[in-house]
Short mmCIF file of C-alpha atoms and ligand atoms in Angstrom, two decimals:
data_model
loop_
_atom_site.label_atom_id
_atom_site.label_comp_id
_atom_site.label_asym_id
_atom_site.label_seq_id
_atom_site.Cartn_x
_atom_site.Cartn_y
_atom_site.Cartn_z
CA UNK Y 225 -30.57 -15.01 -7.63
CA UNK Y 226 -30.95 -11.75 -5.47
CA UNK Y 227 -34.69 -10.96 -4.61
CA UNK Y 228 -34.84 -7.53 -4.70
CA UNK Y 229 -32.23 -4.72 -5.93
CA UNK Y 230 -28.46 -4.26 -5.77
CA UNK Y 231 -27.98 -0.76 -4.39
CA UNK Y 232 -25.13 0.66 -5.44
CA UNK Y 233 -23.79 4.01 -3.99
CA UNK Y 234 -21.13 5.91 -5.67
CA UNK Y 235 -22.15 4.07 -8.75
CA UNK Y 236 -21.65 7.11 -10.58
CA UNK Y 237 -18.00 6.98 -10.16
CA UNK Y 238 -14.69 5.24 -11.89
CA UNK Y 239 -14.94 1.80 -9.99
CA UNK Y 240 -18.95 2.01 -9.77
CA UNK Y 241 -20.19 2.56 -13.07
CA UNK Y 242 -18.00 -0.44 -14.17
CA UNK Y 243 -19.54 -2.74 -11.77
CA UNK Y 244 -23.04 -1.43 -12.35
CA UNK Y 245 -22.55 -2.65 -16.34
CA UNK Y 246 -21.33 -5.85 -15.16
CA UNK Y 247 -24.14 -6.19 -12.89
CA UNK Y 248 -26.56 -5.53 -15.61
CA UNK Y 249 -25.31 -7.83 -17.53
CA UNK Y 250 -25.66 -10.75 -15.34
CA UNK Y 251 -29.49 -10.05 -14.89
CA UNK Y 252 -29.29 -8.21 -12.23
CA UNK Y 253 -31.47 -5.28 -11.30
CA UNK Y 254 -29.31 -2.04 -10.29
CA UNK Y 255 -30.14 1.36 -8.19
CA UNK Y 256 -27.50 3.54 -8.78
CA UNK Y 257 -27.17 6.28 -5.77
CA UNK Y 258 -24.44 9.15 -6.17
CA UNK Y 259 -24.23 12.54 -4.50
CA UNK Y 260 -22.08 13.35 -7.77
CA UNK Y 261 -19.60 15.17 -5.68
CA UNK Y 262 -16.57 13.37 -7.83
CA UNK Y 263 -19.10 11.93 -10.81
CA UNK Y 264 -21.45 13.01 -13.35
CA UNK Y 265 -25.26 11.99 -14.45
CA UNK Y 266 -22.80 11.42 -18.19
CA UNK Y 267 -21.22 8.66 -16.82
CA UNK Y 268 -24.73 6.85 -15.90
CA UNK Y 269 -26.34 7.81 -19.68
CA UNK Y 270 -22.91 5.85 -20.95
CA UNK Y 271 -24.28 2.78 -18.71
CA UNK Y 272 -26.93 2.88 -20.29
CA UNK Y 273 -25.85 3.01 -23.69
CA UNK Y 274 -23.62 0.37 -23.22
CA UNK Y 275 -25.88 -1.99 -21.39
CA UNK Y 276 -28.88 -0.78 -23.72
CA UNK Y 277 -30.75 -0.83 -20.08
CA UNK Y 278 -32.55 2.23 -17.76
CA UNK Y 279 -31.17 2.41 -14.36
CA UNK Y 280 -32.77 4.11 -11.76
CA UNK Y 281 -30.40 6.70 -10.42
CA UNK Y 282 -30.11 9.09 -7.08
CA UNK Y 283 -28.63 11.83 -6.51
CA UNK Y 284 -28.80 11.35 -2.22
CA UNK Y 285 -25.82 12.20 -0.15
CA UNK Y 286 -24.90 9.03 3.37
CA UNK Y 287 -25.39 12.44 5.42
CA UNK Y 288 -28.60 12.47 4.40
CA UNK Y 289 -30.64 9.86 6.31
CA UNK Y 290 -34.25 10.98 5.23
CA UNK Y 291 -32.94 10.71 1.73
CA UNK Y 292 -31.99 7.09 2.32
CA UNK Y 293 -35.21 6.15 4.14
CA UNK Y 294 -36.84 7.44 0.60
CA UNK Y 295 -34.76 5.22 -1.43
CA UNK Y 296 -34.95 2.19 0.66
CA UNK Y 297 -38.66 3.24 0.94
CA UNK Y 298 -39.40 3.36 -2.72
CA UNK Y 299 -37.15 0.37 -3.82
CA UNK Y 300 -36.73 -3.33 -2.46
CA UNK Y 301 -33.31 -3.83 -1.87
CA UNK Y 302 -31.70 -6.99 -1.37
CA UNK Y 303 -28.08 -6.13 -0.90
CA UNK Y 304 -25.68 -2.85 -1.10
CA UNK Y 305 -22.85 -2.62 -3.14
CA UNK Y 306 -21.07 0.44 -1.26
CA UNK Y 307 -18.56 2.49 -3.19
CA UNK Y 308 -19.26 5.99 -2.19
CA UNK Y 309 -16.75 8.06 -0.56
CA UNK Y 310 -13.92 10.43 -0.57
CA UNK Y 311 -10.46 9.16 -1.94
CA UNK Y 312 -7.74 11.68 -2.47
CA UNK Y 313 -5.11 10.60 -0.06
CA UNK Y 314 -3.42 14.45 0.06
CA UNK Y 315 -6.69 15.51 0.66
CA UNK Y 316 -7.43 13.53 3.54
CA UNK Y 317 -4.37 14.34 5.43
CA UNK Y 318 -5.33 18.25 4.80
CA UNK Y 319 -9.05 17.69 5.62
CA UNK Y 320 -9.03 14.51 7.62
CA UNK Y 321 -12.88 15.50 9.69
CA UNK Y 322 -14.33 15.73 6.11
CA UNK Y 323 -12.89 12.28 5.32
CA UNK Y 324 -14.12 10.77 8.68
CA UNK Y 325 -17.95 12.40 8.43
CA UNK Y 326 -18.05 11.87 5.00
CA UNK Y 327 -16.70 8.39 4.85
CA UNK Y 328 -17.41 6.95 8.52
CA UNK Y 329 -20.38 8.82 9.30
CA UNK Y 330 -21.76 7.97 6.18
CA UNK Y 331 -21.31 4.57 6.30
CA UNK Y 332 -22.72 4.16 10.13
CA UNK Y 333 -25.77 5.96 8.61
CA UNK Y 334 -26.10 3.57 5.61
CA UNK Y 335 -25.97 0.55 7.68
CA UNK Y 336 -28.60 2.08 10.29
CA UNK Y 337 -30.90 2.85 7.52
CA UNK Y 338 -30.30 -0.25 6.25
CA UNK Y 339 -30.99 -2.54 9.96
CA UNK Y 340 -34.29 -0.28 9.76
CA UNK Y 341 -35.07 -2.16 6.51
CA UNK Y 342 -34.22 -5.37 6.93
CA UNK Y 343 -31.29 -5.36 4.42
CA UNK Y 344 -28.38 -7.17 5.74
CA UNK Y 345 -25.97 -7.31 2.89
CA UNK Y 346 -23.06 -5.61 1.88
CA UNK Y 347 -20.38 -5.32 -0.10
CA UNK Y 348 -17.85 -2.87 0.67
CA UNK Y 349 -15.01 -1.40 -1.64
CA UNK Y 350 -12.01 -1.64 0.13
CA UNK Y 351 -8.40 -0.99 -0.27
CA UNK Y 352 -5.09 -3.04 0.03
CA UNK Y 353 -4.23 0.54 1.27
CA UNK Y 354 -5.59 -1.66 4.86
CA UNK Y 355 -2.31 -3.14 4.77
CA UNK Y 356 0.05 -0.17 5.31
CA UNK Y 357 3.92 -0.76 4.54
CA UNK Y 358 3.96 -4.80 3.28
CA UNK Y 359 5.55 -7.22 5.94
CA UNK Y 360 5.82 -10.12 3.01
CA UNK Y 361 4.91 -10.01 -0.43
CA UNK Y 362 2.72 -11.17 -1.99
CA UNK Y 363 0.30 -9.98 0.21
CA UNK Y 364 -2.36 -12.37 1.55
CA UNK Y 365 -5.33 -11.90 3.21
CA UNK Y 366 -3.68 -12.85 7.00
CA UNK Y 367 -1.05 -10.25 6.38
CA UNK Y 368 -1.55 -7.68 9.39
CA UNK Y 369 -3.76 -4.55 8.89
CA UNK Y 370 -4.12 -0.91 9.93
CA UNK Y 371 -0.93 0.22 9.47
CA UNK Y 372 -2.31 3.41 7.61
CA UNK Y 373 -0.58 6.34 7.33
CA UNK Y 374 -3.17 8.36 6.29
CA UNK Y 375 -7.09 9.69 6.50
CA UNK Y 376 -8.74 8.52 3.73
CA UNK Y 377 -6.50 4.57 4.63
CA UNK Y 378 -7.97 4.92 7.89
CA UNK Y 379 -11.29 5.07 7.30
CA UNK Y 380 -11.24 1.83 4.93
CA UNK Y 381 -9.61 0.37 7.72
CA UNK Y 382 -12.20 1.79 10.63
CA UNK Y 383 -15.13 0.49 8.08
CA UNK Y 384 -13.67 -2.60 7.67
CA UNK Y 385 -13.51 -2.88 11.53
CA UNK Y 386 -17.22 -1.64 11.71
CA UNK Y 387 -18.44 -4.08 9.30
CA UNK Y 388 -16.48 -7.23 10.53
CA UNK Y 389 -17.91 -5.75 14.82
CA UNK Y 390 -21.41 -5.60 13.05
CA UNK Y 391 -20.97 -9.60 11.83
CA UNK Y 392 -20.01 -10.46 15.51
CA UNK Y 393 -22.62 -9.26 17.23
CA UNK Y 394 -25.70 -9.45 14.78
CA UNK Y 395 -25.47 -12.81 12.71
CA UNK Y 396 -28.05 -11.56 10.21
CA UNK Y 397 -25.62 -9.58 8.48
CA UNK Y 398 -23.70 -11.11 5.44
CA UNK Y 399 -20.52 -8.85 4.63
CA UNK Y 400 -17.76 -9.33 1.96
CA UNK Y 401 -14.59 -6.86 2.29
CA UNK Y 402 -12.92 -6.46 -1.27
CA UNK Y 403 -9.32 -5.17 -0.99
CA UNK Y 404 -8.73 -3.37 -4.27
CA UNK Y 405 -4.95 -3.17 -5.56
CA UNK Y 406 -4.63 -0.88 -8.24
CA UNK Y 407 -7.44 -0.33 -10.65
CA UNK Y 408 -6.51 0.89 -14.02
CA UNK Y 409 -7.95 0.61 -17.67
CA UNK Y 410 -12.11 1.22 -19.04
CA UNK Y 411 -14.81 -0.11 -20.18
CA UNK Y 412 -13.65 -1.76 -24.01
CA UNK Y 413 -16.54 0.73 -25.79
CA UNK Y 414 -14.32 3.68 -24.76
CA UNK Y 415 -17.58 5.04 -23.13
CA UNK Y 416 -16.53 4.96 -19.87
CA UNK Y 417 -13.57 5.38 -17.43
CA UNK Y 418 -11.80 6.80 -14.94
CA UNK Y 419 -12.02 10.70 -14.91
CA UNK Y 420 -10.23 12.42 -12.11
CA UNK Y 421 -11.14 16.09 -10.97
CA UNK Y 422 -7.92 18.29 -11.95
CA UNK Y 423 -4.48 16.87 -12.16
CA UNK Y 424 -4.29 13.40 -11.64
CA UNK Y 425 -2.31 11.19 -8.45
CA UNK Y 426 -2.47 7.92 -9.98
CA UNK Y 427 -0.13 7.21 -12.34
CA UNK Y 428 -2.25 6.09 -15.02
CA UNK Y 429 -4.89 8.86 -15.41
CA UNK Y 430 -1.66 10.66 -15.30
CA UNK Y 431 0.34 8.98 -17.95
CA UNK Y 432 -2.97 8.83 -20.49
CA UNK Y 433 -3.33 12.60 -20.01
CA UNK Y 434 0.10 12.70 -21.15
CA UNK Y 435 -0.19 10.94 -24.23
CA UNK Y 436 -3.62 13.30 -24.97
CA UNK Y 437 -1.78 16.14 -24.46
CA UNK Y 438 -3.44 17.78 -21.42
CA UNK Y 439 0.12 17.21 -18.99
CA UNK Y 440 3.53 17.92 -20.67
CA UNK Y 441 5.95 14.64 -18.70
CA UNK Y 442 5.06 11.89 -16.44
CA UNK Y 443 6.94 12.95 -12.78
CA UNK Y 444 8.41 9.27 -11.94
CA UNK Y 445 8.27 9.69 -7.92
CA UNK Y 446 11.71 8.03 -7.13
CA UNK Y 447 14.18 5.53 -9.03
CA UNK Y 448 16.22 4.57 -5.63
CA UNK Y 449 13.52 1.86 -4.45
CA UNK Y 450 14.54 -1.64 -4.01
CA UNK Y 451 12.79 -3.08 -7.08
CA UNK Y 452 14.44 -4.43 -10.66
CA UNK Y 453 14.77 -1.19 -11.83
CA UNK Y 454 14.48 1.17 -9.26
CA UNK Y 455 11.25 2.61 -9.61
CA UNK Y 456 7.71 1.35 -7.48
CA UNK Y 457 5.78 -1.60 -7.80
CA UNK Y 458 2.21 -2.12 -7.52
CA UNK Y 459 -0.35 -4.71 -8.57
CA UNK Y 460 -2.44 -3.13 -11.69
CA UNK Y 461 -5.53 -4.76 -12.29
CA UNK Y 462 -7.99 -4.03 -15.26
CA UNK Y 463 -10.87 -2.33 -14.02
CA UNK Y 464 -13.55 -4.57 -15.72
CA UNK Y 465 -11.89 -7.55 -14.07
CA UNK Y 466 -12.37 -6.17 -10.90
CA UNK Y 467 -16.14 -5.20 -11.59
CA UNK Y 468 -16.53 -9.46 -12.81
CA UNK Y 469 -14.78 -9.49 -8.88
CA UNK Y 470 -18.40 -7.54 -7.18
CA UNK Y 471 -20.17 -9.90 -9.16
CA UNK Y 472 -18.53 -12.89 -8.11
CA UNK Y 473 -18.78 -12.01 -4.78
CA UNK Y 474 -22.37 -11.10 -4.65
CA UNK Y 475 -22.63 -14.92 -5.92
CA UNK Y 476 -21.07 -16.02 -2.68
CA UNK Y 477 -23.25 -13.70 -0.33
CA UNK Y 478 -26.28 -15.01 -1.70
CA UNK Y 479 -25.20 -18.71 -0.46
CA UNK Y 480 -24.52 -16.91 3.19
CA UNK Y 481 -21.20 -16.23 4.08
CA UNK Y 482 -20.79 -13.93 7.35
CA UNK Y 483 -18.01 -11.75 6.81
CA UNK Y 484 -15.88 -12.50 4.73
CA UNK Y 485 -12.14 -10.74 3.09
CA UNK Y 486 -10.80 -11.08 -0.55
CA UNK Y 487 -8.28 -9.28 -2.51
CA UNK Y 488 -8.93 -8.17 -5.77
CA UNK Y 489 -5.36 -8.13 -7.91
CA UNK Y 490 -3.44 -9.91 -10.28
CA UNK Y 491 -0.61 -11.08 -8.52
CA UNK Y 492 1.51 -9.56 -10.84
CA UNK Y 493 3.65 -6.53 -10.30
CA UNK Y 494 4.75 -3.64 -12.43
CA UNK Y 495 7.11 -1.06 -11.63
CA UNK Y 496 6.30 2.66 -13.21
CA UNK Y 497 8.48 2.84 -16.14
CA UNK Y 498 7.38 -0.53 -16.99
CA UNK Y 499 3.40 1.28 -17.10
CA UNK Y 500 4.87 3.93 -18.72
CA UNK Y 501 6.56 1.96 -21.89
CA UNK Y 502 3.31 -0.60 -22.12
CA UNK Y 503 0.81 2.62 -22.32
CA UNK Y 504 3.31 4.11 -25.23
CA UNK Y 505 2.87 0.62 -26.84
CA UNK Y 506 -0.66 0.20 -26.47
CA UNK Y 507 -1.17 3.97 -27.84
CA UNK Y 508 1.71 4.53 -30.02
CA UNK Y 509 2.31 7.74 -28.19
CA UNK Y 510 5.59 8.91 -26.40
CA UNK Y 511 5.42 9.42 -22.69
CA UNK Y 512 8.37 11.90 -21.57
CA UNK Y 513 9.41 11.53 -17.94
CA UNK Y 514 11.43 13.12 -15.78
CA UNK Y 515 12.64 11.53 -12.51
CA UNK Y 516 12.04 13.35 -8.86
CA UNK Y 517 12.52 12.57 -5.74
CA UNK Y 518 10.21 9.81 -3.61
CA UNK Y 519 6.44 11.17 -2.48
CA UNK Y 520 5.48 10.85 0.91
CA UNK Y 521 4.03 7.83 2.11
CA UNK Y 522 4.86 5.83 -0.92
CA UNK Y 523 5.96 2.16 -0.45
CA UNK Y 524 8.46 0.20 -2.61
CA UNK Y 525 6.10 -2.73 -3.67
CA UNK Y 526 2.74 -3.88 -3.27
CA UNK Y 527 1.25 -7.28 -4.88
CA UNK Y 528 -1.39 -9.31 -4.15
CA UNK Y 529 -1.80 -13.06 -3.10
CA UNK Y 530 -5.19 -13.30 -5.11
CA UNK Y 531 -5.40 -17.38 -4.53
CA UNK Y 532 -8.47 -17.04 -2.00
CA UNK Y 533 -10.95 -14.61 -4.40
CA UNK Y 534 -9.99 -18.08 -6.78
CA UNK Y 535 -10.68 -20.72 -4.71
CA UNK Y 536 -13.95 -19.17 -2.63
CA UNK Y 537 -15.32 -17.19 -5.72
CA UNK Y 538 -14.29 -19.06 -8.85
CA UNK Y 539 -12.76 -15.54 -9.86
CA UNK Y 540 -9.61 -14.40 -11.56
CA UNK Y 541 -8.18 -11.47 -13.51
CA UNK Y 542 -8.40 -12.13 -17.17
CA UNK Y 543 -7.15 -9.17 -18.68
CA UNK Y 544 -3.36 -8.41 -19.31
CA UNK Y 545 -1.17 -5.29 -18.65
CA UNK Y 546 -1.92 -4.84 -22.89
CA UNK Y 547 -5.33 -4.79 -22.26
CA UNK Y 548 -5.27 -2.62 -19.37
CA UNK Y 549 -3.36 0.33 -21.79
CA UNK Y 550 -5.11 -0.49 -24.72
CA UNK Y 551 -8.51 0.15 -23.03
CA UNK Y 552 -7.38 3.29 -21.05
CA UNK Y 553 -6.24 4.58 -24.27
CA UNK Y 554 -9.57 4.27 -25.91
CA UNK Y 555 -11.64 5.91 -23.36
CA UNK Y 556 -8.53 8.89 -23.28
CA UNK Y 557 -8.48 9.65 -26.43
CA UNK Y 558 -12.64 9.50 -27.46
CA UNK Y 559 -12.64 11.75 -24.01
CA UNK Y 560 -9.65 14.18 -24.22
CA UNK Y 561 -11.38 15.94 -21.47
CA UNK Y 562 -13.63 12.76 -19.41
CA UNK Y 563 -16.98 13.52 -19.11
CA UNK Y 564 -17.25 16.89 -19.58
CA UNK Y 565 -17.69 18.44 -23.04
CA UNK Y 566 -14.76 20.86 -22.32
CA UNK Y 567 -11.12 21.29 -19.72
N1 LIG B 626 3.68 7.48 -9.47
C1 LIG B 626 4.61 8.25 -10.15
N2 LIG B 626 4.18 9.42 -10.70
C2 LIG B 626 2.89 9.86 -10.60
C3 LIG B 626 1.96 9.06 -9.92
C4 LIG B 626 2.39 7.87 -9.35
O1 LIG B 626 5.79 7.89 -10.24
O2 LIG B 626 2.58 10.93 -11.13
C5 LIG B 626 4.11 6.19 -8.91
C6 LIG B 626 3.97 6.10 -7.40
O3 LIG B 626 5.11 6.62 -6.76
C7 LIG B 626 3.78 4.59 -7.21
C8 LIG B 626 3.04 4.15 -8.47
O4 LIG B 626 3.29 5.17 -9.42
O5 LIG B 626 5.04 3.95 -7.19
C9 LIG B 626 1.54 4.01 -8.28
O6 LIG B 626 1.03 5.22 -7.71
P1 LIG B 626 -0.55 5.51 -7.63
O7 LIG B 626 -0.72 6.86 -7.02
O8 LIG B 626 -1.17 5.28 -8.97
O9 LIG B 626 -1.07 4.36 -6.71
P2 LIG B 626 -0.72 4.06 -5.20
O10 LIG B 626 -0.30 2.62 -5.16
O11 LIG B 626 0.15 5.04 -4.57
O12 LIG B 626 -2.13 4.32 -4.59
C10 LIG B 626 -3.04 3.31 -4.42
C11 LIG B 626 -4.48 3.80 -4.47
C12 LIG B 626 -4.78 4.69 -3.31
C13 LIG B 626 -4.33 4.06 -2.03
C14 LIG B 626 -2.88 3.71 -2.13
C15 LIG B 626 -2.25 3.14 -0.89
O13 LIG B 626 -4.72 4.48 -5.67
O14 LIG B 626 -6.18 4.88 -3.27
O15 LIG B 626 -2.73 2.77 -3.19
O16 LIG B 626 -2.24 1.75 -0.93
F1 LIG B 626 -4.50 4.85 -0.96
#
């Protein structure tokens, strides 16, 4: 087991706070550190209620090196979990410096901080976004990468490049690169979840606000693809499964592994009107849609090859496309409005 803490940054957010109960849960010791530019200090008091647990949290921006030195200062860490950054792709391709200071520069400055310290571990929350437009499906971990078409793509790509240059030339460092497919669903207490800032781009946050009442139709983004029924396809995996996924993987860095790549997905893809009739199942409320043309950038299908994660780390999704709905429907409706007490 770990000697020292897991630091995890952007642990306040949708994908962090998950991992940071998981964490907890398998006896590990968590620092949570968040400039809560997209998060709130709510979602870290649900944490705790859930886990019954105190964890230590930070409000320190990457841009801020003193700030880090004072955290890794003050705690002994043994390995990062890094989650912070920006992640609307519109955004980025309006703002794309913000993206790279924010995301690049902030990384570069975690990692010096970190060399300064002696930590050499880290797990980083990548994207299958790495793989641009899909050459083969399902998509394995070979499959060509960088074909980004936007910022906020790029800069999981350029960190991924940083991290695996880093591995080359300093063999201290132990790395593992998780390629997220689509995360979806919440915590099963309903306490936590995803809670995006105005109106949704996934589909899901967008769909559940739907059903709550907060959007009027789901906007299907193009019928005309070359899937079963017309409509995309993605890999949707439930975000507590991919939380089990950090943990799993922090199991395999503590052996010593270099750097090393896994995707994070089912295998399993589901087009959006399929999502849209298993979330009016799972919370017995209609979704009306209305179909509109394709949205820039989009790609037809996207699934993952996920036999690697299950051969190196002994880890597999568990929970099904029910699940996923049934969960997300929970945490909707006990928090029309996410973590704040009002819209
Ligand atoms: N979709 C709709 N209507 C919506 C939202 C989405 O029809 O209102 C469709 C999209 O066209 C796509 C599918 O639902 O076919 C999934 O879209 P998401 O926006 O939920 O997810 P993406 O696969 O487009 O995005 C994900 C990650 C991004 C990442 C991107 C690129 O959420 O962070 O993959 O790989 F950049």
């Amino acid at each position: 087991m770990a000697s020292g803490s897991i630091l995890v940054t952007g642990g306040a957010g949708y994908v962090g706070t998950h991992t940071v109960v998981e964490l907890l849960d398998a006896g590990y010791d968590v620092i949570v550190m968040d400039n809560l530019h997209n998060a709130s200090m709510e979602s870290i008091k649900r944490v705790e209620e859930i886990t019954g647990k105190t964890v230590a949290t930070y409000s320190v921006d990457l841009l801020d090196k003193d700030g880090l030195r004072d955290l890794f200062k003050k705690h002994k860490i043994y390995c990062v979990m890094h989650f912070a950054g920006l992640k609307a792709v519109g955004e980025s391709c309006q703002k794309p410096l913000m993206y790279y200071k924010n995301n690049i520069g902030g990384t570069v400055n975690l990692l010096e901080v970190m060399k300064e310290f002696g930590v050499y571990n880290m797990i980083f929350s990548s994207s299958a976004t790495v793989y641009g437009s899909p050459k083969y499906l399902p998509i394995d971990e070979k499959h060509p990468v960088g074909g980004c078409t936007n910022p906020y793509g790029k800069t999981k790509y350029f960190i991924e490049e940083i991290l695996t240059d880093l591995c080359t030339a300093e063999k201290e460092w132990n790395v593992v690169l998780l390629r997220y497919f689509n995360p979806v669903g919440a915590h099963i207490s309903g306490k936590i979840g995803e809670d995006p800032q105005g109106i949704p781009n996934n589909l899901m946050p967008y769909i559940s606000q739907v059903a709550v009442g907060r959007l009027k139709e789901l906007t299907v983004h193009g019928n005309d693809y070359d899937t079963p029924d017309g409509t995309g396809v993605r890999d949707y995996i439930h975000v507590v499964d991919l939380a089990q996924g950090h943990v799993a993987a922090l199991k395999r860095l503590e052996k010593g592994c270099g750097c090393k790549v896994y995707n994070l997905g089912t295998g399993k893809g589901y087009s959006v009107i399929e999502m849209a009739k298993a979330f009016e199942k799972g919370s017995g409320k209609p979704i009306p849609y209305k179909i509109a043309g394709r949205r820039t950038g989009d790609i037809a299908s996207c699934y993952a090859d996920a036999k690697l994660a299950q051969e190196e780390l002994g880890w597999t999704a568990k929970l099904d496309l029910a699940r996923m709905c049934e969960d997300l429907w929970r945490w909707q409706s006990n928090n029309p409005t996410g973590f704040r007490k009002d819209s």
